[in-house]
GROMACS .gro file of C-alpha atoms in nm:
model
  457
    1MET     CA    1  -6.271   0.919   0.087
    2GLN     CA    2  -6.265   0.859   0.392
    3THR     CA    3  -6.650   0.661   0.347
    4PHE     CA    4  -6.493   0.370   0.083
    5THR     CA    5  -6.157   0.299   0.297
    6SER     CA    6  -6.407   0.248   0.602
    7ARG     CA    7  -6.601  -0.009   0.411
    8ALA     CA    8  -6.384  -0.143   0.185
    9SER     CA    9  -6.182  -0.149   0.624
   10LYS     CA   10  -6.417  -0.493   0.679
   11LEU     CA   11  -6.281  -0.671   0.278
   12PHE     CA   12  -5.948  -0.571   0.234
   13PRO     CA   13  -5.833  -0.434   0.609
   14SER     CA   14  -5.403  -0.476   0.455
   15LYS     CA   15  -5.480  -0.265   0.140
   16VAL     CA   16  -5.619  -0.002   0.307
   17GLN     CA   17  -5.380   0.030   0.565
   18HIS     CA   18  -5.203   0.109   0.283
   19LEU     CA   19  -5.388   0.328   0.107
   20TRP     CA   20  -5.350   0.490   0.464
   21ILE     CA   21  -4.964   0.565   0.435
   22LEU     CA   22  -4.993   0.642   0.080
   23GLN     CA   23  -5.210   0.922   0.150
   24THR     CA   24  -5.009   1.060   0.474
   25ILE     CA   25  -4.654   1.049   0.318
   26LEU     CA   26  -4.823   1.203  -0.056
   27THR     CA   27  -4.985   1.498   0.211
   28ARG     CA   28  -4.743   1.535   0.458
   29PRO     CA   29  -4.482   1.873   0.396
   30MET     CA   30  -4.111   1.715   0.308
   31SER     CA   31  -3.848   1.765   0.593
   32GLN     CA   32  -3.604   2.109   0.454
   33SER     CA   33  -3.430   2.046   0.724
   34THR     CA   34  -3.052   2.270   0.835
   35SER     CA   35  -2.875   2.017   0.974
   36ILE     CA   36  -2.601   1.711   0.811
   37PRO     CA   37  -2.777   1.450   0.751
   38ARG     CA   38  -2.680   1.142   0.944
   39LYS     CA   39  -2.718   0.849   0.682
   40GLN     CA   40  -2.534   0.920   0.350
   41ILE     CA   41  -2.450   0.684   0.059
   42ARG     CA   42  -2.111   0.695  -0.046
   43VAL     CA   43  -2.036   0.838  -0.394
   44ARG     CA   44  -1.727   0.654  -0.465
   45ASP     CA   45  -1.392   0.823  -0.596
   46HIS     CA   46  -1.349   0.596  -0.898
   47GLY     CA   47  -0.956   0.827  -0.886
   48TYR     CA   48  -0.881   0.609  -0.447
   49ASP     CA   49  -1.074   0.302  -0.604
   50ASP     CA   50  -0.770   0.312  -0.872
   51TYR     CA   51  -0.501   0.420  -0.677
   52MET     CA   52  -0.634   0.065  -0.448
   53GLU     CA   53  -0.642  -0.162  -0.725
   54VAL     CA   54  -0.282  -0.028  -0.760
   55GLU     CA   55  -0.209  -0.128  -0.328
   56LYS     CA   56  -0.419  -0.399  -0.327
   57LYS     CA   57  -0.116  -0.541  -0.616
   58VAL     CA   58   0.181  -0.428  -0.417
   59ARG     CA   59   0.064  -0.583  -0.085
   60LYS     CA   60   0.039  -0.952  -0.217
   61VAL     CA   61   0.413  -0.865  -0.357
   62LEU     CA   62   0.527  -0.726  -0.039
   63LYS     CA   63   0.429  -1.142   0.073
   64PHE     CA   64   0.642  -1.236  -0.178
   65GLN     CA   65   0.905  -1.079  -0.150
   66ASP     CA   66   0.931  -1.130   0.249
   67LEU     CA   67   0.914  -1.448   0.184
   68ILE     CA   68   1.236  -1.505  -0.092
   69LEU     CA   69   1.411  -1.235   0.153
   70SER     CA   70   1.352  -1.435   0.528
   71GLN     CA   71   1.585  -1.770   0.270
   72PRO     CA   72   1.926  -1.826   0.241
   73ASN     CA   73   2.090  -1.587  -0.012
   74SER     CA   74   1.762  -1.440  -0.108
   75MET     CA   75   1.641  -1.727  -0.323
   76LEU     CA   76   1.374  -1.924  -0.338
   77SER     CA   77   1.266  -2.285  -0.532
   78VAL     CA   78   0.991  -2.256  -0.737
   79SER     CA   79   0.804  -2.565  -0.627
   80ARG     CA   80   0.867  -2.427  -0.241
   81LEU     CA   81   0.682  -2.115  -0.279
   82ASP     CA   82   0.407  -2.257  -0.423
   83MET     CA   83   0.330  -2.488  -0.170
   84LEU     CA   84   0.472  -2.142   0.080
   85SER     CA   85   0.195  -1.918  -0.085
   86ARG     CA   86  -0.041  -2.145   0.086
   87ARG     CA   87   0.034  -1.964   0.428
   88ILE     CA   88  -0.050  -1.636   0.286
   89GLY     CA   89  -0.332  -1.689   0.050
   90PHE     CA   90  -0.316  -1.825  -0.243
   91LYS     CA   91  -0.409  -2.173  -0.385
   92GLN     CA   92  -0.227  -2.422  -0.623
   93PHE     CA   93  -0.001  -2.345  -0.849
   94GLU     CA   94  -0.162  -1.950  -0.810
   95ALA     CA   95   0.179  -1.858  -0.768
   96GLY     CA   96   0.393  -1.902  -1.065
   97ARG     CA   97   0.135  -1.786  -1.274
   98PHE     CA   98   0.139  -1.428  -0.955
   99ILE     CA   99   0.567  -1.427  -1.033
  100LEU     CA  100   0.554  -1.461  -1.382
  101LYS     CA  101   0.308  -1.144  -1.425
  102PHE     CA  102   0.602  -0.896  -1.270
  103PRO     CA  103   0.903  -1.020  -1.384
  104HIS     CA  104   1.049  -0.619  -1.345
  105VAL     CA  105   0.970  -0.750  -0.986
  106PHE     CA  106   1.040  -1.179  -1.001
  107GLU     CA  107   1.329  -1.307  -1.166
  108VAL     CA  108   1.269  -1.689  -1.275
  109PHE     CA  109   1.579  -1.862  -1.388
  110ASP     CA  110   1.743  -2.242  -1.436
  111HIS     CA  111   1.952  -2.327  -1.087
  112PRO     CA  112   2.335  -2.391  -1.235
  113VAL     CA  113   2.306  -2.709  -1.001
  114GLN     CA  114   1.989  -2.849  -0.963
  115ARG     CA  115   1.847  -2.851  -1.261
  116ILE     CA  116   1.543  -2.666  -1.165
  117LEU     CA  117   1.373  -2.350  -1.131
  118TYR     CA  118   1.429  -2.091  -0.869
  119CYS     CA  119   1.353  -1.735  -0.846
  120ARG     CA  120   1.445  -1.404  -0.639
  121LEU     CA  121   1.433  -1.031  -0.730
  122THR     CA  122   1.548  -0.851  -0.961
  123ARG     CA  123   1.776  -0.599  -0.950
  124LYS     CA  124   1.507  -0.306  -0.994
  125ALA     CA  125   1.371  -0.423  -0.657
  126ILE     CA  126   1.644  -0.455  -0.441
  127SER     CA  127   1.737  -0.087  -0.524
  128GLN     CA  128   1.415   0.014  -0.481
  129ILE     CA  129   1.415  -0.190  -0.120
  130ASP     CA  130   1.775  -0.023  -0.036
  131GLN     CA  131   1.581   0.265  -0.110
  132GLU     CA  132   1.260   0.216   0.112
  133SER     CA  133   1.542   0.149   0.378
  134ARG     CA  134   1.719   0.467   0.371
  135ALA     CA  135   1.411   0.679   0.362
  136LEU     CA  136   1.256   0.474   0.652
  137LEU     CA  137   1.630   0.515   0.851
  138ALA     CA  138   1.648   0.940   0.740
  139GLN     CA  139   1.289   0.988   0.881
  140ILE     CA  140   1.348   0.868   1.242
  141PRO     CA  141   1.330   1.179   1.360
  142ASP     CA  142   1.050   1.269   1.192
  143ALA     CA  143   0.893   0.991   1.293
  144VAL     CA  144   0.938   1.051   1.653
  145THR     CA  145   0.779   1.390   1.668
  146ARG     CA  146   0.511   1.186   1.520
  147LEU     CA  147   0.463   0.877   1.785
  148ARG     CA  148   0.496   1.258   2.002
  149LYS     CA  149   0.125   1.385   1.886
  150LEU     CA  150   0.071   1.041   1.807
  151VAL     CA  151   0.052   0.977   2.181
  152MET     CA  152  -0.049   1.412   2.274
  153LEU     CA  153  -0.352   1.271   2.117
  154SER     CA  154  -0.453   0.996   2.354
  155ASN     CA  155  -0.685   1.147   2.645
  156THR     CA  156  -0.460   0.948   2.883
  157GLY     CA  157  -0.103   1.108   2.728
  158ARG     CA  158  -0.084   0.693   2.718
  159LEU     CA  159  -0.125   0.421   2.423
  160ARG     CA  160  -0.057   0.104   2.403
  161LEU     CA  161   0.244  -0.039   2.159
  162GLU     CA  162  -0.023  -0.348   1.976
  163HIS     CA  163  -0.237  -0.079   1.826
  164VAL     CA  164   0.096   0.206   1.706
  165ARG     CA  165   0.271  -0.176   1.670
  166ILE     CA  166   0.001  -0.199   1.439
  167ALA     CA  167   0.010   0.077   1.264
  168ARG     CA  168   0.401   0.166   1.245
  169LYS     CA  169   0.417   0.102   0.859
  170GLU     CA  170   0.155   0.414   0.850
  171PHE     CA  171   0.322   0.644   1.118
  172GLY     CA  172   0.704   0.571   0.903
  173LEU     CA  173   0.836   0.424   1.225
  174PRO     CA  174   1.114   0.128   1.185
  175ASP     CA  175   1.011  -0.253   1.243
  176ASP     CA  176   1.271  -0.242   1.572
  177PHE     CA  177   1.099   0.099   1.656
  178GLU     CA  178   0.997   0.008   2.024
  179TYR     CA  179   1.395   0.034   2.049
  180SER     CA  180   1.521   0.256   1.769
  181VAL     CA  181   1.242   0.485   1.886
  182ILE     CA  182   1.159   0.457   2.201
  183LEU     CA  183   1.353   0.351   2.397
  184LYS     CA  184   1.672   0.561   2.259
  185HIS     CA  185   1.410   0.846   2.351
  186PRO     CA  186   1.371   0.866   2.725
  187GLN     CA  187   1.328   1.234   2.698
  188PHE     CA  188   0.973   1.182   2.482
  189PHE     CA  189   0.861   0.848   2.638
  190ARG     CA  190   0.801   0.597   2.862
  191LEU     CA  191   0.759   0.264   2.816
  192PHE     CA  192   0.551   0.036   3.102
  193ASP     CA  193   0.362  -0.272   3.142
  194ALA     CA  194  -0.011  -0.197   3.325
  195ASP     CA  195  -0.046  -0.392   3.620
  196GLU     CA  196  -0.437  -0.477   3.517
  197THR     CA  197  -0.427  -0.554   3.216
  198ARG     CA  198  -0.023  -0.731   3.166
  199ASN     CA  199  -0.030  -0.426   2.836
  200LYS     CA  200   0.288  -0.222   2.762
  201TYR     CA  201   0.180   0.096   2.736
  202ILE     CA  202   0.417   0.381   2.533
  203GLU     CA  203   0.286   0.653   2.774
  204ILE     CA  204   0.469   1.071   2.707
  205VAL     CA  205   0.626   1.203   2.965
  206GLU     CA  206   0.571   1.601   2.898
  207LYS     CA  207   0.276   1.750   2.653
  208ASP     CA  208   0.533   2.012   2.411
  209ARG     CA  209   0.311   2.326   2.354
  210ASN     CA  210   0.478   2.330   2.000
  211LEU     CA  211   0.391   2.022   1.852
  212ALA     CA  212  -0.007   2.090   2.011
  213VAL     CA  213  -0.072   2.253   1.703
  214CYS     CA  214  -0.285   2.040   1.392
  215VAL     CA  215  -0.240   2.108   1.118
  216ILE     CA  216  -0.608   2.227   0.984
  217ASP     CA  217  -0.498   2.486   1.176
  218ARG     CA  218  -0.167   2.516   1.052
  219GLU     CA  219  -0.329   2.494   0.658
  220ARG     CA  220  -0.560   2.837   0.771
  221GLU     CA  221  -0.383   3.047   0.917
  222LYS     CA  222  -0.174   3.031   0.502
  223GLU     CA  223  -0.462   3.085   0.384
  224TYR     CA  224  -0.501   3.357   0.600
  225ARG     CA  225  -0.213   3.572   0.467
  226GLU     CA  226  -0.198   3.439   0.114
  227LYS     CA  227  -0.608   3.513   0.021
  228GLY     CA  228  -0.679   3.759   0.337
  229VAL     CA  229  -1.059   3.576   0.381
  230ASP     CA  230  -1.230   3.697   0.693
  231ALA     CA  231  -1.052   3.556   0.963
  232GLU     CA  232  -1.436   3.443   1.153
  233ASN     CA  233  -1.501   3.213   0.818
  234ILE     CA  234  -1.227   3.032   0.789
  235ARG     CA  235  -1.102   3.020   1.163
  236PHE     CA  236  -1.343   2.698   1.259
  237SER     CA  237  -1.378   2.558   0.879
  238PHE     CA  238  -1.263   2.247   0.731
  239ILE     CA  239  -1.097   2.183   0.384
  240VAL     CA  240  -1.337   2.040   0.147
  241ASN     CA  241  -1.474   1.867  -0.184
  242PHE     CA  242  -1.706   1.709  -0.254
  243PRO     CA  243  -1.634   1.371  -0.497
  244PRO     CA  244  -1.731   1.448  -0.834
  245GLY     CA  245  -2.135   1.286  -0.825
  246PHE     CA  246  -2.222   1.378  -0.548
  247LYS     CA  247  -2.533   1.544  -0.498
  248ILE     CA  248  -2.483   1.955  -0.254
  249GLY     CA  249  -2.893   2.048  -0.224
  250LYS     CA  250  -2.912   2.395  -0.100
  251TYR     CA  251  -2.987   2.312   0.220
  252TYR     CA  252  -2.716   2.100   0.248
  253LYS     CA  253  -2.544   2.402   0.130
  254ILE     CA  254  -2.651   2.557   0.450
  255ALA     CA  255  -2.643   2.287   0.630
  256VAL     CA  256  -2.235   2.282   0.587
  257TRP     CA  257  -2.194   2.682   0.608
  258LYS     CA  258  -2.325   2.614   0.959
  259TRP     CA  259  -2.129   2.344   1.048
  260GLN     CA  260  -1.811   2.512   0.913
  261ARG     CA  261  -1.835   2.825   1.128
  262LEU     CA  262  -1.941   2.609   1.433
  263PRO     CA  263  -1.606   2.640   1.748
  264TYR     CA  264  -1.539   2.351   1.850
  265TRP     CA  265  -1.193   2.175   2.093
  266SER     CA  266  -0.876   2.139   1.966
  267PRO     CA  267  -0.822   1.784   1.940
  268TYR     CA  268  -0.454   1.815   2.182
  269GLU     CA  269  -0.673   2.008   2.432
  270ASP     CA  270  -0.795   1.836   2.755
  271ILE     CA  271  -1.140   1.874   2.756
  272SER     CA  272  -1.236   1.623   3.136
  273GLY     CA  273  -1.317   1.909   3.341
  274TYR     CA  274  -1.611   2.020   3.075
  275ASP     CA  275  -1.921   1.959   3.124
  276LEU     CA  276  -2.044   1.772   2.825
  277ARG     CA  277  -2.386   1.718   2.853
  278SER     CA  278  -2.561   1.984   2.673
  279LEU     CA  279  -2.674   1.992   2.305
  280GLU     CA  280  -2.387   2.241   2.182
  281ALA     CA  281  -2.110   2.002   2.349
  282GLN     CA  282  -2.201   1.713   2.167
  283LYS     CA  283  -2.210   1.884   1.921
  284ARG     CA  284  -1.882   2.051   1.949
  285MET     CA  285  -1.730   1.701   2.005
  286GLU     CA  286  -1.869   1.568   1.703
  287LYS     CA  287  -1.667   1.790   1.533
  288ARG     CA  288  -1.441   1.768   1.761
  289ALA     CA  289  -1.399   1.414   1.679
  290VAL     CA  290  -1.354   1.458   1.295
  291ALA     CA  291  -1.068   1.699   1.395
  292MET     CA  292  -0.934   1.427   1.563
  293ILE     CA  293  -0.890   1.216   1.243
  294HIS     CA  294  -0.804   1.434   0.982
  295GLU     CA  295  -0.522   1.505   1.216
  296LEU     CA  296  -0.490   1.100   1.335
  297VAL     CA  297  -0.446   1.063   0.889
  298SER     CA  298  -0.200   1.391   0.809
  299LEU     CA  299   0.094   1.293   1.107
  300THR     CA  300   0.084   0.918   0.869
  301VAL     CA  301   0.371   0.968   0.551
  302GLU     CA  302   0.108   0.886   0.280
  303LYS     CA  303  -0.232   1.033   0.453
  304LYS     CA  304  -0.438   0.694   0.458
  305ILE     CA  305  -0.478   0.512   0.688
  306THR     CA  306  -0.703   0.157   0.660
  307LEU     CA  307  -1.059   0.240   0.895
  308GLU     CA  308  -0.950  -0.089   1.071
  309ARG     CA  309  -0.657   0.132   1.244
  310ILE     CA  310  -0.846   0.428   1.372
  311ALA     CA  311  -1.040   0.199   1.532
  312HIS     CA  312  -0.769   0.094   1.715
  313PHE     CA  313  -0.745   0.397   1.929
  314ARG     CA  314  -1.155   0.458   1.990
  315MET     CA  315  -1.154   0.407   2.310
  316ALA     CA  316  -0.808   0.623   2.380
  317MET     CA  317  -0.910   0.960   2.143
  318ASN     CA  318  -1.239   0.935   2.179
  319LEU     CA  319  -1.438   0.885   1.873
  320PRO     CA  320  -1.757   0.753   1.713
  321LYS     CA  321  -1.864   0.428   1.717
  322LYS     CA  322  -1.989   0.415   1.440
  323LEU     CA  323  -1.715   0.544   1.195
  324LYS     CA  324  -1.777   0.423   0.888
  325GLU     CA  325  -2.167   0.579   0.922
  326PHE     CA  326  -2.011   0.916   1.115
  327LEU     CA  327  -1.740   0.963   0.834
  328LEU     CA  328  -1.918   0.932   0.525
  329GLN     CA  329  -2.141   1.230   0.675
  330HIS     CA  330  -1.807   1.414   0.574
  331GLN     CA  331  -1.732   1.354   0.288
  332GLY     CA  332  -1.604   1.611   0.141
  333ILE     CA  333  -1.344   1.583   0.417
  334PHE     CA  334  -1.184   1.128   0.413
  335TYR     CA  335  -1.268   0.956   0.160
  336ILE     CA  336  -1.392   0.605   0.267
  337SER     CA  337  -1.243   0.287   0.012
  338THR     CA  338  -1.334  -0.057  -0.025
  339ARG     CA  339  -1.127  -0.184  -0.286
  340GLY     CA  340  -0.821  -0.364  -0.222
  341ASN     CA  341  -0.931  -0.629  -0.060
  342HIS     CA  342  -1.268  -0.776  -0.219
  343GLY     CA  343  -1.454  -0.520   0.030
  344LYS     CA  344  -1.272  -0.666   0.407
  345LEU     CA  345  -1.124  -0.353   0.421
  346HIS     CA  346  -1.212   0.022   0.460
  347THR     CA  347  -0.944   0.315   0.358
  348VAL     CA  348  -0.963   0.654   0.476
  349PHE     CA  349  -0.799   0.892   0.293
  350LEU     CA  350  -0.788   1.265   0.272
  351ARG     CA  351  -0.874   1.413   0.025
  352GLU     CA  352  -0.646   1.730   0.053
  353ALA     CA  353  -0.360   1.644   0.074
  354TYR     CA  354  -0.390   1.426  -0.291
  355LYS     CA  355  -0.447   1.613  -0.632
  356LYS     CA  356  -0.509   1.317  -0.953
  357GLY     CA  357  -0.356   0.984  -0.779
  358GLU     CA  358  -0.054   1.201  -0.648
  359LEU     CA  359   0.080   1.346  -0.292
  360VAL     CA  360   0.037   1.701  -0.281
  361GLU     CA  361   0.372   1.699  -0.116
  362PRO     CA  362   0.557   1.431  -0.129
  363ASN     CA  363   0.820   1.335   0.120
  364ASP     CA  364   1.112   1.096   0.022
  365LEU     CA  365   0.965   0.707   0.196
  366TYR     CA  366   0.634   0.764   0.063
  367LEU     CA  367   0.840   0.758  -0.310
  368ALA     CA  368   1.019   0.460  -0.207
  369ARG     CA  369   0.704   0.332  -0.126
  370ARG     CA  370   0.557   0.437  -0.445
  371LYS     CA  371   0.864   0.333  -0.682
  372LEU     CA  372   0.765  -0.036  -0.632
  373ALA     CA  373   0.402   0.045  -0.721
  374LYS     CA  374   0.566   0.148  -1.055
  375LEU     CA  375   0.739  -0.189  -1.110
  376VAL     CA  376   0.413  -0.342  -1.125
  377LEU     CA  377   0.257  -0.184  -1.339
  378LEU     CA  378   0.524  -0.141  -1.599
  379SER     CA  379   0.400  -0.398  -1.930
  380PRO     CA  380   0.544  -0.699  -1.878
  381ARG     CA  381   0.564  -0.713  -2.291
  382LYS     CA  382   0.903  -0.515  -2.147
  383VAL     CA  383   1.071  -0.720  -2.069
  384LYS     CA  384   1.279  -1.009  -2.148
  385ARG     CA  385   1.171  -1.298  -2.053
  386ASP     CA  386   1.446  -1.589  -1.851
  387LYS     CA  387   1.711  -1.402  -1.933
  388GLU     CA  388   1.982  -1.626  -1.740
  389LEU     CA  389   1.808  -1.917  -1.840
  390VAL     CA  390   1.805  -1.831  -2.240
  391ASN     CA  391   2.160  -1.706  -2.211
  392TYR     CA  392   2.244  -2.090  -2.059
  393ARG     CA  393   2.086  -2.226  -2.322
  394ARG     CA  394   2.205  -2.038  -2.589
  395ASP     CA  395   2.556  -2.093  -2.424
  396GLY     CA  396   2.504  -2.416  -2.461
  397GLU     CA  397   2.319  -2.530  -2.858
  398GLU     CA  398   2.685  -2.317  -2.966
  399ASP     CA  399   2.919  -2.593  -2.760
  400GLU     CA  400   2.647  -2.850  -2.909
  401ARG     CA  401   2.742  -2.625  -3.211
  402LYS     CA  402   3.080  -2.641  -3.163
  403SER     CA  403   3.175  -3.015  -3.095
  404PHE     CA  404   2.934  -3.079  -3.391
  405LYS     CA  405   3.229  -2.919  -3.663
  406PHE     CA  406   3.492  -3.018  -3.545
  407GLU     CA  407   3.354  -3.400  -3.639
  408ASP     CA  408   3.278  -3.330  -3.935
  409ASP     CA  409   3.609  -3.156  -4.000
  410PHE     CA  410   3.799  -3.506  -3.868
  411GLU     CA  411   3.562  -3.712  -4.069
  412ALA     CA  412   3.647  -3.570  -4.374
  413ARG     CA  413   4.006  -3.528  -4.303
  414GLU     CA  414   4.001  -3.948  -4.244
  415ASN     CA  415   3.835  -3.949  -4.615
  416VAL     CA  416   4.104  -3.718  -4.762
  417LYS     CA  417   4.368  -3.971  -4.552
  418ARG     CA  418   4.247  -4.247  -4.610
  419ASP     CA  419   4.180  -4.206  -5.020
  420GLY     CA  420   4.531  -4.103  -5.051
  421VAL     CA  421   4.356  -3.726  -5.269
  422ILE     CA  422   4.580  -3.415  -5.310
  423LEU     CA  423   4.405  -3.170  -5.210
  424GLU     CA  424   4.557  -2.896  -5.521
  425ASP     CA  425   4.615  -2.572  -5.357
  426SER     CA  426   4.917  -2.385  -5.309
  427ASP     CA  427   4.967  -2.507  -4.966
  428GLY     CA  428   4.863  -2.816  -5.001
  429ASP     CA  429   5.192  -3.033  -4.853
  430ASP     CA  430   5.174  -2.880  -4.544
  431ASP     CA  431   4.794  -2.892  -4.558
  432LEU     CA  432   4.795  -3.288  -4.631
  433LYS     CA  433   5.142  -3.285  -4.405
  434ASP     CA  434   4.910  -3.134  -4.126
  435VAL     CA  435   4.664  -3.442  -4.219
  436SER     CA  436   4.950  -3.727  -4.283
  437ASP     CA  437   5.070  -3.632  -3.863
  438TYR     CA  438   4.739  -3.664  -3.715
  439SER     CA  439   4.680  -3.954  -3.461
  440ASP     CA  440   4.441  -4.082  -3.236
  441GLU     CA  441   4.625  -4.064  -2.956
  442ASP     CA  442   4.635  -3.641  -3.096
  443ASN     CA  443   4.234  -3.672  -2.956
  444ASP     CA  444   4.287  -3.664  -2.566
  445CYS     CA  445   4.499  -3.303  -2.689
  446ASN     CA  446   4.341  -2.946  -2.625
  447VAL     CA  447   4.219  -2.748  -2.936
  448SER     CA  448   4.217  -2.451  -2.920
  449GLU     CA  449   3.958  -2.209  -3.119
  450SER     CA  450   4.279  -2.036  -3.331
  451GLU     CA  451   4.513  -2.371  -3.509
  452ASN     CA  452   4.498  -2.696  -3.462
  453SER     CA  453   4.792  -2.791  -3.294
  454CYS     CA  454   4.877  -2.983  -2.926
  455VAL     CA  455   5.211  -2.982  -2.787
  456THR     CA  456   5.330  -3.360  -2.747
  457GLU     CA  457   5.532  -3.535  -2.535
   0.00000   0.00000   0.00000
């Protein structure tokens, strides 16, 4: 083989190099590392992806709801809606087709005065908005606790107000949380402007040790008390549930087992005085970053948050730079879905918090938001489209039929009066008298439905 390669190297140098590389690859022993690989291929979980497909429709519906509710009387003409929808990414004539897909949320009707099509929210959609508003106000004490724990996760005990405002919906904070949550509780928070950056920051007044307990620590304690598992095995472990189709080899199992027993510092612990230069300290910091993201996602209302929202807190919480690659190393704890915005948005789910596409422990705010998703998923065949418009046209048709019937009766009576035909009935004289008494002046009188009579002077 060596003589062949030496002779052929003069004629075909590139082919010889490829043959030598192939020979070294085939003869080299395969590495059997017992550490979690840095780069892994993302395995899809269709349960979470289907959840995000519904969430994609809900996001668009919410945009149209905001447009309609911002108008006077909470109604908007379809032509103006089509013009305003271009600001939120819709094309021409696309808004009308979109709202017709969700008749349980949007209602199209004919304006009684302007005689053009208008759009408004249905009673079910308005009821869902009221339910979500009540649930949001009722859980403000819990939102205060979540915000306190969120600020305590930072290294300096402060977070940028703008970063929290962007993620206020995920953490269940109202739109006016700066007043209703921060300024209204001066014993917990302090709002100040930074001199160097001129940005507003939220600072925790005093750290509460009772709040400095992670959700995963409570789950470990609960599992230890219920199942009596060895405390040493679950002391630093996480709940791991790999997606279907994820290949787990022998050495990967060993790597996960070793990683589960690796100790780490709590996300609420101050590590400013520790020496982090050793290899063991770096491994602990990596596992601490996993615990930090786990606690961050656990503080959300729906136990999910976009990767872009997490990146806003990266510097304040000592998170790694390449967050996506870092989370793909732990696909049994988190799931990253790229559905919902043409692959531009990455949503991080906490796998242990979901079962069969629903939260294991739902809250009132989550249930109110899911009610809108149920309205979106309802079939449009189960609703009568343009109900008011159809009723209006039916009323008009009935009026026309009544007028036609009145004209026919009038013509028949005139013919009877002109020809002098006597009706052969028992009450013929009375009927003939009524017909003979009818004159053109009576045409301006009000005719009731029960009897054709009017009062004249």
